[in-house]
mmCIF file of C-alpha atoms in Angstrom:
data_model
loop_
_atom_site.group_PDB
_atom_site.id
_atom_site.type_symbol
_atom_site.label_atom_id
_atom_site.label_comp_id
_atom_site.label_asym_id
_atom_site.label_seq_id
_atom_site.Cartn_x
_atom_site.Cartn_y
_atom_site.Cartn_z
ATOM 1 C CA MET G 3 -13.276 -5.513 -9.091
ATOM 2 C CA THR G 4 -14.243 -6.650 -12.583
ATOM 3 C CA ARG G 5 -11.699 -8.130 -14.988
ATOM 4 C CA THR G 6 -11.892 -4.954 -17.095
ATOM 5 C CA ARG G 7 -11.272 -2.651 -14.148
ATOM 6 C CA ALA G 8 -8.465 -4.907 -12.899
ATOM 7 C CA ALA G 9 -6.789 -4.651 -16.291
ATOM 8 C CA LEU G 10 -7.085 -0.869 -16.255
ATOM 9 C CA HIS G 11 -5.976 -0.443 -12.640
ATOM 10 C CA PRO G 12 -3.373 -3.149 -11.874
ATOM 11 C CA GLU G 13 -2.107 -1.236 -8.825
ATOM 12 C CA ARG G 14 -5.530 -1.278 -7.188
ATOM 13 C CA ALA G 15 -6.146 -4.874 -8.223
ATOM 14 C CA THR G 16 -2.933 -5.935 -6.489
ATOM 15 C CA LEU G 17 -3.492 -3.946 -3.287
ATOM 16 C CA ASP G 18 -7.084 -5.170 -2.992
ATOM 17 C CA LYS G 19 -5.722 -8.689 -2.486
ATOM 18 C CA ALA G 20 -4.585 -7.675 1.016
ATOM 19 C CA ALA G 21 -8.079 -8.427 2.331
ATOM 20 C CA GLY G 22 -7.737 -12.082 1.376
ATOM 21 C CA GLU G 23 -4.354 -12.777 2.952
ATOM 22 C CA ASN G 24 -3.932 -15.251 5.815
ATOM 23 C CA PHE G 25 -2.609 -12.516 8.102
ATOM 24 C CA PRO G 26 -3.521 -8.830 8.439
ATOM 25 C CA VAL G 27 -1.215 -6.762 6.276
ATOM 26 C CA ALA G 28 -1.688 -3.330 7.830
ATOM 27 C CA PRO G 29 -4.359 -3.584 10.551
ATOM 28 C CA PHE G 30 -6.313 -0.540 11.674
ATOM 29 C CA PHE G 31 -4.694 -0.338 15.115
ATOM 30 C CA LEU G 32 -1.273 0.547 13.707
ATOM 31 C CA PRO G 33 -0.199 4.179 13.271
ATOM 32 C CA ARG G 34 -1.284 5.556 9.903
ATOM 33 C CA ALA G 35 2.305 6.118 8.744
ATOM 34 C CA TRP G 36 3.136 2.469 9.434
ATOM 35 C CA ARG G 37 0.001 1.305 7.620
ATOM 36 C CA LEU G 38 0.882 3.308 4.521
ATOM 37 C CA ASP G 39 4.430 2.009 4.441
ATOM 38 C CA LEU G 40 3.428 -1.596 5.127
ATOM 39 C CA MET G 41 0.899 -1.436 2.298
ATOM 40 C CA ALA G 42 3.618 -0.126 -0.008
ATOM 41 C CA VAL G 43 5.807 -3.098 0.937
ATOM 42 C CA TYR G 44 2.830 -5.426 0.534
ATOM 43 C CA GLY G 45 2.168 -4.096 -2.963
ATOM 44 C CA PHE G 46 5.680 -5.084 -3.985
ATOM 45 C CA ALA G 47 5.524 -8.523 -2.336
ATOM 46 C CA ARG G 48 2.081 -9.337 -3.743
ATOM 47 C CA LEU G 49 2.996 -8.269 -7.264
ATOM 48 C CA VAL G 50 6.233 -10.249 -7.370
ATOM 49 C CA ASP G 51 4.346 -13.350 -6.180
ATOM 50 C CA ASP G 52 1.652 -12.775 -8.797
ATOM 51 C CA ILE G 53 4.351 -12.570 -11.480
ATOM 52 C CA GLY G 54 5.958 -15.772 -10.213
ATOM 53 C CA ASP G 55 2.626 -17.631 -10.031
ATOM 54 C CA GLY G 56 1.259 -16.332 -13.330
ATOM 55 C CA ASP G 57 -1.581 -14.561 -11.513
ATOM 56 C CA LEU G 58 -1.261 -11.041 -12.910
ATOM 57 C CA ALA G 59 -4.399 -9.045 -13.655
ATOM 58 C CA PRO G 60 -5.722 -9.846 -17.136
ATOM 59 C CA GLY G 61 -4.961 -7.510 -20.001
ATOM 60 C CA GLY G 62 -1.181 -7.300 -19.722
ATOM 61 C CA ALA G 63 -1.090 -3.879 -18.030
ATOM 62 C CA ASP G 64 1.657 -4.879 -15.594
ATOM 63 C CA ALA G 65 3.873 -6.125 -18.405
ATOM 64 C CA ARG G 66 3.371 -2.895 -20.359
ATOM 65 C CA LEU G 67 4.194 -0.818 -17.295
ATOM 66 C CA LEU G 68 7.428 -2.777 -16.886
ATOM 67 C CA GLY G 69 8.354 -2.288 -20.528
ATOM 68 C CA VAL G 70 7.839 -5.934 -21.520
ATOM 69 C CA SER G 71 6.564 -6.542 -25.034
ATOM 70 C CA PRO G 72 3.263 -8.397 -25.603
ATOM 71 C CA GLU G 73 5.248 -11.247 -27.174
ATOM 72 C CA GLU G 74 7.177 -11.797 -23.925
ATOM 73 C CA ALA G 75 4.399 -10.905 -21.459
ATOM 74 C CA SER G 76 3.779 -14.563 -20.616
ATOM 75 C CA ASP G 77 7.445 -15.286 -19.868
ATOM 76 C CA ARG G 78 7.695 -15.090 -16.092
ATOM 77 C CA LEU G 79 11.482 -14.924 -16.036
ATOM 78 C CA VAL G 80 11.446 -11.977 -18.449
ATOM 79 C CA LEU G 81 8.847 -10.248 -16.274
ATOM 80 C CA LEU G 82 10.886 -10.892 -13.128
ATOM 81 C CA ASP G 83 13.995 -9.466 -14.767
ATOM 82 C CA ALA G 84 12.053 -6.347 -15.786
ATOM 83 C CA PHE G 85 10.585 -6.070 -12.297
ATOM 84 C CA GLU G 86 14.062 -6.285 -10.749
ATOM 85 C CA ALA G 87 15.280 -3.535 -13.068
ATOM 86 C CA ASP G 88 12.352 -1.360 -11.994
ATOM 87 C CA LEU G 89 13.023 -2.130 -8.327
ATOM 88 C CA ARG G 90 16.550 -0.806 -8.721
ATOM 89 C CA ARG G 91 15.038 2.460 -9.974
ATOM 90 C CA VAL G 92 13.340 2.777 -6.564
ATOM 91 C CA PHE G 93 16.788 3.410 -5.119
ATOM 92 C CA ASP G 94 18.440 5.379 -7.921
ATOM 93 C CA GLY G 95 15.862 6.714 -10.353
ATOM 94 C CA THR G 96 12.164 6.836 -11.198
ATOM 95 C CA PRO G 97 10.308 3.499 -11.316
ATOM 96 C CA ARG G 98 7.865 2.760 -14.115
ATOM 97 C CA HIS G 99 5.337 0.671 -12.204
ATOM 98 C CA PRO G 100 2.944 2.585 -9.907
ATOM 99 C CA LEU G 101 3.420 0.071 -7.090
ATOM 100 C CA LEU G 102 7.152 0.733 -7.153
ATOM 101 C CA ARG G 103 6.578 4.469 -7.327
ATOM 102 C CA ARG G 104 4.456 4.017 -4.198
ATOM 103 C CA LEU G 105 7.308 2.097 -2.589
ATOM 104 C CA GLN G 106 9.966 4.736 -3.311
ATOM 105 C CA PRO G 107 9.034 7.268 -0.570
ATOM 106 C CA THR G 108 8.691 4.397 1.916
ATOM 107 C CA ALA G 109 12.171 3.143 1.036
ATOM 108 C CA ARG G 110 13.606 6.624 1.520
ATOM 109 C CA ARG G 111 11.670 7.390 4.702
ATOM 110 C CA ARG G 112 12.554 4.075 6.359
ATOM 111 C CA ALA G 113 16.095 3.772 4.904
ATOM 112 C CA LEU G 114 15.219 0.418 3.347
ATOM 113 C CA THR G 115 17.852 -1.424 1.330
ATOM 114 C CA PRO G 116 17.350 -3.425 -1.872
ATOM 115 C CA GLU G 117 18.404 -6.768 -0.353
ATOM 116 C CA PRO G 118 15.097 -8.019 1.101
ATOM 117 C CA PHE G 119 13.231 -7.033 -2.062
ATOM 118 C CA LEU G 120 15.831 -8.779 -4.208
ATOM 119 C CA GLY G 121 15.399 -11.869 -2.032
ATOM 120 C CA LEU G 122 11.683 -12.006 -2.817
ATOM 121 C CA ILE G 123 12.401 -11.665 -6.528
ATOM 122 C CA ALA G 124 15.048 -14.410 -6.306
ATOM 123 C CA ALA G 125 12.527 -16.714 -4.595
ATOM 124 C CA ASN G 126 10.054 -16.274 -7.426
ATOM 125 C CA ARG G 127 12.790 -16.761 -10.002
ATOM 126 C CA GLN G 128 13.706 -19.979 -8.192
ATOM 127 C CA ASP G 129 10.080 -21.106 -8.398
ATOM 128 C CA GLN G 130 10.393 -21.061 -12.189
ATOM 129 C CA LEU G 131 13.485 -23.263 -12.090
ATOM 130 C CA VAL G 132 13.116 -25.491 -9.013
ATOM 131 C CA SER G 133 9.910 -27.380 -8.230
ATOM 132 C CA ARG G 134 11.144 -29.996 -5.747
ATOM 133 C CA TYR G 135 13.346 -29.830 -2.608
ATOM 134 C CA GLU G 136 15.486 -32.784 -1.635
ATOM 135 C CA THR G 137 16.153 -31.888 2.023
ATOM 136 C CA TYR G 138 14.673 -29.796 4.798
ATOM 137 C CA ASP G 139 17.776 -27.598 4.686
ATOM 138 C CA ASP G 140 17.092 -26.958 1.001
ATOM 139 C CA LEU G 141 13.580 -25.840 1.926
ATOM 140 C CA LEU G 142 14.919 -23.578 4.684
ATOM 141 C CA ALA G 143 17.245 -21.948 2.160
ATOM 142 C CA TYR G 144 14.241 -21.258 -0.065
ATOM 143 C CA CYS G 145 12.326 -19.757 2.880
ATOM 144 C CA GLU G 146 15.315 -17.487 3.522
ATOM 145 C CA LEU G 147 14.441 -15.872 0.190
ATOM 146 C CA SER G 148 10.671 -16.312 0.025
ATOM 147 C CA ALA G 149 9.559 -15.527 3.586
ATOM 148 C CA ASN G 150 12.223 -14.085 5.866
ATOM 149 C CA PRO G 151 12.603 -10.784 3.950
ATOM 150 C CA VAL G 152 8.995 -9.912 4.805
ATOM 151 C CA GLY G 153 9.624 -9.993 8.545
ATOM 152 C CA ARG G 154 12.843 -8.060 8.125
ATOM 153 C CA LEU G 155 10.943 -5.378 6.211
ATOM 154 C CA VAL G 156 8.313 -5.140 8.968
ATOM 155 C CA LEU G 157 11.072 -4.567 11.518
ATOM 156 C CA ALA G 158 12.744 -2.003 9.249
ATOM 157 C CA VAL G 159 9.518 -0.085 8.613
ATOM 158 C CA THR G 160 8.796 0.059 12.347
ATOM 159 C CA GLY G 161 12.385 1.003 13.232
ATOM 160 C CA THR G 162 12.877 -1.981 15.535
ATOM 161 C CA SER G 163 15.549 -4.071 13.771
ATOM 162 C CA THR G 164 18.278 -5.660 15.868
ATOM 163 C CA PRO G 165 20.276 -8.815 15.079
ATOM 164 C CA GLU G 166 18.400 -10.808 17.731
ATOM 165 C CA ARG G 167 15.005 -9.609 16.553
ATOM 166 C CA ILE G 168 15.903 -10.456 12.962
ATOM 167 C CA ARG G 169 16.884 -13.970 14.051
ATOM 168 C CA ARG G 170 13.573 -14.458 15.862
ATOM 169 C CA SER G 171 11.648 -12.937 12.967
ATOM 170 C CA ASP G 172 13.321 -15.302 10.514
ATOM 171 C CA ALA G 173 12.180 -18.286 12.580
ATOM 172 C CA ILE G 174 8.594 -17.020 12.605
ATOM 173 C CA CYS G 175 8.523 -16.246 8.886
ATOM 174 C CA THR G 176 10.014 -19.600 7.934
ATOM 175 C CA ALA G 177 7.421 -21.332 10.126
ATOM 176 C CA LEU G 178 4.585 -19.404 8.494
ATOM 177 C CA GLN G 179 5.884 -20.339 5.044
ATOM 178 C CA ILE G 180 6.038 -24.024 5.984
ATOM 179 C CA VAL G 181 2.504 -23.886 7.374
ATOM 180 C CA GLU G 182 1.268 -22.266 4.173
ATOM 181 C CA HIS G 183 2.945 -25.002 2.161
ATOM 182 C CA LEU G 184 1.179 -27.628 4.281
ATOM 183 C CA GLN G 185 -2.181 -25.951 3.758
ATOM 184 C CA ASP G 186 -1.598 -25.696 0.007
ATOM 185 C CA VAL G 187 -0.188 -29.136 -0.818
ATOM 186 C CA LYS G 188 -2.896 -29.841 -3.392
ATOM 187 C CA GLU G 189 -2.792 -26.356 -4.935
ATOM 188 C CA ASP G 190 1.009 -26.421 -5.190
ATOM 189 C CA LEU G 191 0.915 -29.856 -6.813
ATOM 190 C CA GLY G 192 -1.455 -28.396 -9.400
ATOM 191 C CA ARG G 193 1.325 -25.903 -10.211
ATOM 192 C CA ASP G 194 3.801 -28.806 -10.414
ATOM 193 C CA ARG G 195 5.471 -27.739 -7.173
ATOM 194 C CA VAL G 196 6.120 -29.887 -4.112
ATOM 195 C CA TYR G 197 7.449 -28.197 -0.989
ATOM 196 C CA LEU G 198 7.532 -31.338 1.144
ATOM 197 C CA PRO G 199 11.204 -32.395 1.311
ATOM 198 C CA ALA G 200 11.847 -35.487 -0.788
ATOM 199 C CA GLU G 201 13.905 -37.096 1.989
ATOM 200 C CA ASP G 202 10.939 -36.793 4.351
ATOM 201 C CA MET G 203 8.536 -38.177 1.751
ATOM 202 C CA LYS G 204 10.797 -41.215 1.412
ATOM 203 C CA ARG G 205 11.004 -41.594 5.179
ATOM 204 C CA PHE G 206 7.208 -41.690 5.461
ATOM 205 C CA HIS G 207 6.748 -43.757 2.292
ATOM 206 C CA VAL G 208 4.827 -41.012 0.507
ATOM 207 C CA GLN G 209 4.727 -40.809 -3.288
ATOM 208 C CA GLU G 210 3.651 -37.747 -5.243
ATOM 209 C CA THR G 211 0.632 -39.687 -6.456
ATOM 210 C CA ASP G 212 -0.458 -39.910 -2.798
ATOM 211 C CA LEU G 213 -0.725 -36.094 -2.760
ATOM 212 C CA ALA G 214 -3.174 -36.068 -5.666
ATOM 213 C CA THR G 215 -5.897 -38.122 -3.981
ATOM 214 C CA PRO G 216 -9.131 -36.607 -2.605
ATOM 215 C CA THR G 217 -8.189 -37.408 0.994
ATOM 216 C CA ALA G 218 -4.894 -38.201 2.662
ATOM 217 C CA GLY G 219 -3.881 -41.680 3.692
ATOM 218 C CA ALA G 220 -2.079 -42.510 6.924
ATOM 219 C CA SER G 221 1.402 -41.975 5.485
ATOM 220 C CA VAL G 222 0.594 -38.504 4.156
ATOM 221 C CA ARG G 223 -1.018 -37.530 7.455
ATOM 222 C CA ALA G 224 2.036 -38.682 9.383
ATOM 223 C CA LEU G 225 4.282 -36.641 7.075
ATOM 224 C CA VAL G 226 2.135 -33.524 7.444
ATOM 225 C CA ALA G 227 2.111 -33.946 11.234
ATOM 226 C CA TYR G 228 5.903 -34.205 11.221
ATOM 227 C CA GLU G 229 6.344 -31.005 9.190
ATOM 228 C CA ALA G 230 3.708 -29.203 11.269
ATOM 229 C CA GLU G 231 5.649 -30.006 14.433
ATOM 230 C CA ARG G 232 8.784 -28.561 12.856
ATOM 231 C CA ALA G 233 6.853 -25.374 12.097
ATOM 232 C CA ARG G 234 5.546 -25.263 15.677
ATOM 233 C CA GLU G 235 9.092 -25.497 17.029
ATOM 234 C CA LEU G 236 10.165 -22.615 14.793
ATOM 235 C CA LEU G 237 7.231 -20.509 15.995
ATOM 236 C CA ASN G 238 8.201 -21.219 19.593
ATOM 237 C CA GLU G 239 11.794 -20.254 18.797
ATOM 238 C CA GLY G 240 10.644 -16.963 17.312
ATOM 239 C CA ALA G 241 7.900 -16.131 19.826
ATOM 240 C CA PRO G 242 10.181 -14.175 22.230
ATOM 241 C CA LEU G 243 10.256 -11.507 19.505
ATOM 242 C CA VAL G 244 6.778 -10.497 20.680
ATOM 243 C CA GLY G 245 7.985 -9.766 24.193
ATOM 244 C CA SER G 246 10.919 -7.719 22.926
ATOM 245 C CA VAL G 247 8.727 -4.942 21.495
ATOM 246 C CA HIS G 248 5.958 -2.783 22.908
ATOM 247 C CA GLY G 249 2.665 -1.152 22.075
ATOM 248 C CA ARG G 250 0.822 -1.800 18.848
ATOM 249 C CA LEU G 251 3.766 -3.547 17.215
ATOM 250 C CA LYS G 252 3.582 -6.150 19.989
ATOM 251 C CA LEU G 253 -0.032 -6.862 19.016
ATOM 252 C CA LEU G 254 0.844 -7.104 15.311
ATOM 253 C CA LEU G 255 3.669 -9.588 15.901
ATOM 254 C CA ALA G 256 1.538 -11.584 18.336
ATOM 255 C CA GLY G 257 -1.009 -11.848 15.537
ATOM 256 C CA PHE G 258 1.597 -13.345 13.208
ATOM 257 C CA VAL G 259 2.709 -15.954 15.744
ATOM 258 C CA ALA G 260 -0.872 -16.699 16.775
ATOM 259 C CA GLY G 261 -1.939 -17.030 13.158
ATOM 260 C CA GLY G 262 0.687 -19.685 12.593
ATOM 261 C CA ARG G 263 -0.215 -21.553 15.771
ATOM 262 C CA ALA G 264 -3.923 -21.399 14.985
ATOM 263 C CA ALA G 265 -3.293 -22.689 11.459
ATOM 264 C CA ILE G 266 -1.311 -25.618 12.855
ATOM 265 C CA GLY G 267 -4.200 -26.221 15.254
ATOM 266 C CA ALA G 268 -6.618 -26.293 12.321
ATOM 267 C CA ILE G 269 -4.404 -28.773 10.472
ATOM 268 C CA ALA G 270 -4.317 -30.972 13.574
ATOM 269 C CA ALA G 271 -8.105 -30.678 13.974
ATOM 270 C CA ALA G 272 -8.430 -31.961 10.399
ATOM 271 C CA GLU G 273 -6.334 -34.943 11.508
ATOM 272 C CA TYR G 274 -3.580 -33.703 9.197
ATOM 273 C CA ASP G 275 -5.663 -34.313 6.080
ATOM 274 C CA VAL G 276 -4.851 -31.222 4.033
ATOM 275 C CA LEU G 277 -5.834 -32.654 0.658
ATOM 276 C CA PRO G 278 -9.570 -31.782 0.598
ATOM 277 C CA GLY G 279 -8.621 -28.103 1.001
ATOM 278 C CA PRO G 280 -6.598 -25.785 3.248
ATOM 279 C CA PRO G 281 -7.613 -26.228 6.917
ATOM 280 C CA LYS G 282 -8.310 -22.737 8.256
ATOM 281 C CA PRO G 283 -8.664 -21.684 11.908
ATOM 282 C CA GLY G 284 -11.766 -19.905 13.162
ATOM 283 C CA LYS G 285 -11.701 -16.450 14.728
ATOM 284 C CA VAL G 286 -12.210 -17.810 18.246
ATOM 285 C CA GLN G 287 -9.181 -20.073 17.931
ATOM 286 C CA LEU G 288 -7.118 -17.233 16.498
ATOM 287 C CA LEU G 289 -8.062 -14.853 19.315
ATOM 288 C CA ARG G 290 -7.284 -17.511 21.893
ATOM 289 C CA GLU G 291 -3.850 -17.990 20.400
ATOM 290 C CA VAL G 292 -3.272 -14.217 20.389
ATOM 291 C CA GLY G 293 -4.004 -14.169 24.111
ATOM 292 C CA VAL G 294 -1.685 -17.104 24.787
ATOM 293 C CA THR G 295 1.100 -15.479 22.759
ATOM 294 C CA LEU G 296 0.736 -12.105 24.453
ATOM 295 C CA ARG G 297 0.934 -13.763 27.866
ATOM 296 C CA GLY G 298 4.091 -15.534 26.776
ATOM 297 C CA GLU G 299 2.607 -18.964 27.366
ATOM 298 C CA GLY G 300 2.929 -22.081 25.268
#
């Protein structure tokens, strides 16, 4: 889509980003009703991240739709506040933004609540105010807002939520967020964000300047390996979620777990040097991990 078309059609520009995500958003094998509702949820999640990262379509259409003046259209906190106000209209009014109007029938049909959506907004608001995390527990608290609501929404859309499944889903989503942070160390640093816990950086004698080099030294690699193992343990903790469901949902959730495991495998294959660019798994590795996950191995 050209910049002009993206400015004129921000809804389409946002939804088109689904093709570039690390994990399939609404794969073809799911029932059509699920695909439509998952895409509606994706539209919300993608747009709130784009607001938080300053990656909105050019032209200011999203800001205008949210009622934000041109003078404040570059203020991410103002945009997030306006987006939250429009989200609340999903549940008790008529939203202004077309992506939230798309979400409204999904929210009603699936009896969704505002809380997971508010969590994603809070995570992006936190990104404007907090750029470093002192401890691993601090990072987990951030993932509770930035990642776990997505898995909870998938369970809600598919009508499969239980307390145990939510617990397993949270472990998987937190792991996937940590893996993404490991893949994007250099990109995040360019945004003046570091998601490697400061206490772990000190433990491995890593300075922020070490993250800005073309390739990683031994200390950075050891730190990345340590965090990758934590993510692997979380994936293993969450993996029984796959066996607790059936049919096409089982395949979707296996894909999430397998995607995380394959990404960790790619990081390991790069000898934990994530600085030249995000290590990405190949399709063969991903399919192998899907098979392992479906068999309940590993």
